[in-house]
Structure formats: C-alpha cells, structure tokens
Tab-separated table of C-alpha atoms in Angstrom:
chain	number	residue	atom	x	y	z
A	1	MET	CA	0.000	0.000	0.000
A	2	PHE	CA	2.726	2.473	1.020
A	3	GLU	CA	5.857	2.423	-1.085
A	4	ASN	CA	7.712	5.059	0.929
A	5	PRO	CA	9.403	3.292	3.886
A	6	PHE	CA	9.214	6.449	6.027
A	7	VAL	CA	5.448	6.793	5.561
A	8	LYS	CA	4.958	3.067	6.142
A	9	THR	CA	6.974	3.043	9.377
A	10	LEU	CA	5.397	6.274	10.616
A	11	SER	CA	1.880	4.958	9.911
A	12	ILE	CA	2.569	1.750	11.806
A	13	ALA	CA	4.125	3.697	14.684
A	14	VAL	CA	1.155	6.067	14.971
A	15	LEU	CA	-1.342	3.196	14.923
A	16	MET	CA	0.638	1.233	17.506
A	17	GLY	CA	0.963	4.321	19.708
A	18	ILE	CA	-2.756	5.055	19.636
A	19	PHE	CA	-3.558	1.370	20.176
A	20	LEU	CA	-1.273	1.064	23.216
A	21	VAL	CA	-2.452	4.324	24.797
A	22	ASP	CA	-6.079	3.331	24.235
A	23	MET	CA	-5.427	0.042	26.008
A	24	GLY	CA	-3.755	1.912	28.868
A	25	LEU	CA	-6.687	4.300	29.179
A	26	GLY	CA	-9.019	1.313	29.136
A	27	LEU	CA	-7.151	-0.342	31.982
A	28	PHE	CA	-7.190	2.958	33.879
A	29	ASP	CA	-10.959	3.172	33.372
A	30	ILE	CA	-11.522	-0.447	34.395
A	31	PHE	CA	-9.475	-0.101	37.584
A	32	SER	CA	-10.954	3.284	38.501
A	33	THR	CA	-14.589	2.221	37.996
A	34	LYS	CA	-13.998	-1.382	39.115
A	35	SER	CA	-16.315	-2.619	36.377
A	36	SER	CA	-15.973	-4.095	32.922
A	37	PRO	CA	-16.963	-1.926	29.960
A	38	LEU	CA	-18.575	-4.973	28.324
A	39	PRO	CA	-21.139	-7.439	29.643
A	40	SER	CA	-19.655	-10.713	30.874
A	41	ALA	CA	-21.651	-12.718	28.327
A	42	PHE	CA	-20.086	-10.744	25.463
A	43	VAL	CA	-16.572	-11.233	26.858
A	44	LEU	CA	-17.247	-14.960	27.221
A	45	MET	CA	-18.471	-15.121	23.612
A	46	ILE	CA	-15.272	-13.405	22.394
A	47	PHE	CA	-13.199	-15.852	24.423
A	48	ALA	CA	-15.139	-18.859	23.079
A	49	VAL	CA	-14.806	-17.854	19.428
A	50	VAL	CA	-11.087	-17.072	19.710
A	51	PHE	CA	-10.462	-20.203	21.797
A	52	ILE	CA	-12.046	-22.441	19.161
A	53	GLY	CA	-10.337	-20.627	16.296
A	54	GLY	CA	-6.972	-20.733	18.057
A	55	MET	CA	-7.337	-24.397	18.927
A	56	VAL	CA	-8.138	-25.322	15.320
A	57	PHE	CA	-5.277	-23.131	14.060
A	58	TYR	CA	-2.727	-24.778	16.350
A	59	GLU	CA	-4.019	-28.265	15.515
A	60	ARG	CA	-3.593	-27.482	11.812
A	61	GLN	CA	-0.019	-26.389	12.549
A	62	GLY	CA	0.717	-29.886	13.840
A	63	LEU	CA	0.489	-29.411	17.612
A	64	ASP	CA	-0.928	-32.192	19.742
A	65	THR	CA	-4.379	-31.823	21.297
A	66	LEU	CA	-3.255	-30.601	24.729
A	67	SER	CA	-0.887	-28.009	23.260
A	68	SER	CA	-3.554	-26.746	20.877
A	69	LEU	CA	-6.030	-26.442	23.773
A	70	ILE	CA	-3.510	-24.434	25.787
A	71	GLY	CA	-2.651	-22.282	22.760
A	72	GLY	CA	-6.325	-21.627	22.073
A	73	ALA	CA	-6.933	-20.709	25.711
A	74	LEU	CA	-3.986	-18.294	25.746
A	75	ALA	CA	-5.161	-16.718	22.492
A	76	GLY	CA	-8.688	-16.404	23.903
A	77	PHE	CA	-7.522	-14.789	27.135
A	78	GLY	CA	-5.163	-12.463	25.303
A	79	LEU	CA	-7.614	-11.244	22.702
A	80	SER	CA	-10.418	-10.896	25.258
A	81	PHE	CA	-8.123	-8.770	27.435
A	82	VAL	CA	-7.089	-6.595	24.494
A	83	PHE	CA	-10.667	-6.130	23.281
A	84	VAL	CA	-12.065	-5.274	26.722
A	85	SER	CA	-9.279	-2.782	27.410
A	86	LEU	CA	-9.712	-1.171	23.969
A	87	VAL	CA	-13.447	-0.746	24.520
A	88	GLY	CA	-12.746	0.665	27.981
A	89	GLY	CA	-10.296	3.150	26.482
A	90	VAL	CA	-12.785	4.315	23.871
A	91	GLN	CA	-15.485	4.723	26.532
A	92	PHE	CA	-13.047	6.624	28.743
A	93	ALA	CA	-12.087	8.961	25.895
A	94	LEU	CA	-15.680	9.550	24.787
A	95	GLY	CA	-16.714	10.185	28.395
A	96	GLY	CA	-14.347	13.141	28.672
A	97	GLY	CA	-11.547	11.267	30.399
A	98	ILE	CA	-8.814	12.656	28.172
A	99	SER	CA	-9.618	16.232	29.191
A	100	VAL	CA	-9.378	15.160	32.843
A	101	LEU	CA	-5.923	13.672	32.287
A	102	GLY	CA	-4.804	16.492	30.029
A	103	TRP	CA	-4.031	16.442	26.337
A	104	GLU	CA	-0.318	16.962	26.915
A	105	GLN	CA	-0.030	13.750	28.927
A	106	VAL	CA	-2.012	11.758	26.382
A	107	ILE	CA	0.029	13.078	23.440
A	108	SER	CA	3.256	12.404	25.355
A	109	ALA	CA	2.060	8.862	26.037
A	110	VAL	CA	1.264	8.343	22.344
A	111	ALA	CA	4.734	9.624	21.405
A	112	ALA	CA	6.417	7.303	23.922
A	113	CYS	CA	4.345	4.367	22.683
A	114	MET	CA	5.244	5.219	19.081
A	115	ILE	CA	8.932	5.014	19.966
A	116	ALA	CA	8.450	1.784	21.918
A	117	GLY	CA	6.367	0.322	19.095
A	118	VAL	CA	9.001	1.017	16.444
A	119	ILE	CA	11.715	-0.449	18.671
A	120	MET	CA	9.620	-3.591	19.240
A	121	LEU	CA	8.797	-3.842	15.537
A	122	LYS	CA	12.425	-3.511	14.436
A	123	ALA	CA	13.670	-5.899	17.132
A	124	LEU	CA	11.029	-8.466	16.179
A	125	SER	CA	11.776	-8.219	12.458
A	126	TYR	CA	15.523	-8.558	13.187
A	127	LYS	CA	14.911	-11.547	15.459
A	128	LEU	CA	12.638	-13.274	12.930
A	129	GLN	CA	15.078	-12.566	10.105
A	130	ASN	CA	17.906	-14.252	12.018
A	131	HIS	CA	15.624	-17.121	13.012
A	132	PHE	CA	14.738	-18.112	9.465
A	133	TYR	CA	18.258	-17.885	8.001
C-alpha cells in the first residue's frame, strides 16, 4: 500500500501508539470504575470464538491436542483482554476522560508508545530474520 518506507513506518508507529495508549486508558478506566466496559456474556463469547479458532489453528499447525487447547486458551484470554481494554479506552475517551488527564499527557504517552512500538517492531523483524536464516 505504502511504497515510501518512512510513511509506512510512521503509519505503523502512529497506529501502535494510539492502540497502546487506548489500552492503557481502558485499563485505567476499568481499575478506577472497578467494572468491565462490556457485559460478561459478550466477553465470554469473544473468548469462546477465539479459543475455538486458536485451537483449530494450532491443531492445523501440527500441535498435539493438549498443546492446541492451551494455545487456544492463551489466544482467547489475550484477545479478550485486548478487546475489553480497547473498549474501555474508547469509553473513557468519549466520556471526557482525556480532558481530565490532560491532552499533553495523552500526546506524550502516544509519542512514547510510538517510539516503543518502532523499537519492538524492528527488534522483532531482526529476530525473525535471524531465526529463518
């Protein structure tokens, strides 16, 4: 889609920064209100769908049944956590939470997450490149 490597890397960094800050705001909202932004039944449905999909994926990759069950469970927990925290972050932002924290802090957090995201992305691509050669 993007042929310019600068634009491509910057786009990925901005998206990762916003994503990570949104998750952080969601966790802040969840811990401050002590309630989930989504109904438990919806979270359980997300977990079930990802668990089944992850289990089938890992079985197709050649893992034994127990390993695929564990992999599916980890994928289900992980994606459920990410989704709930993202929804919490959006609710927090739409509820005026960003103005309470201050725009400067939120923009600084996005900038820090952009830097961390690019470092993680480059380290992961370097690690995977060395792994396959």
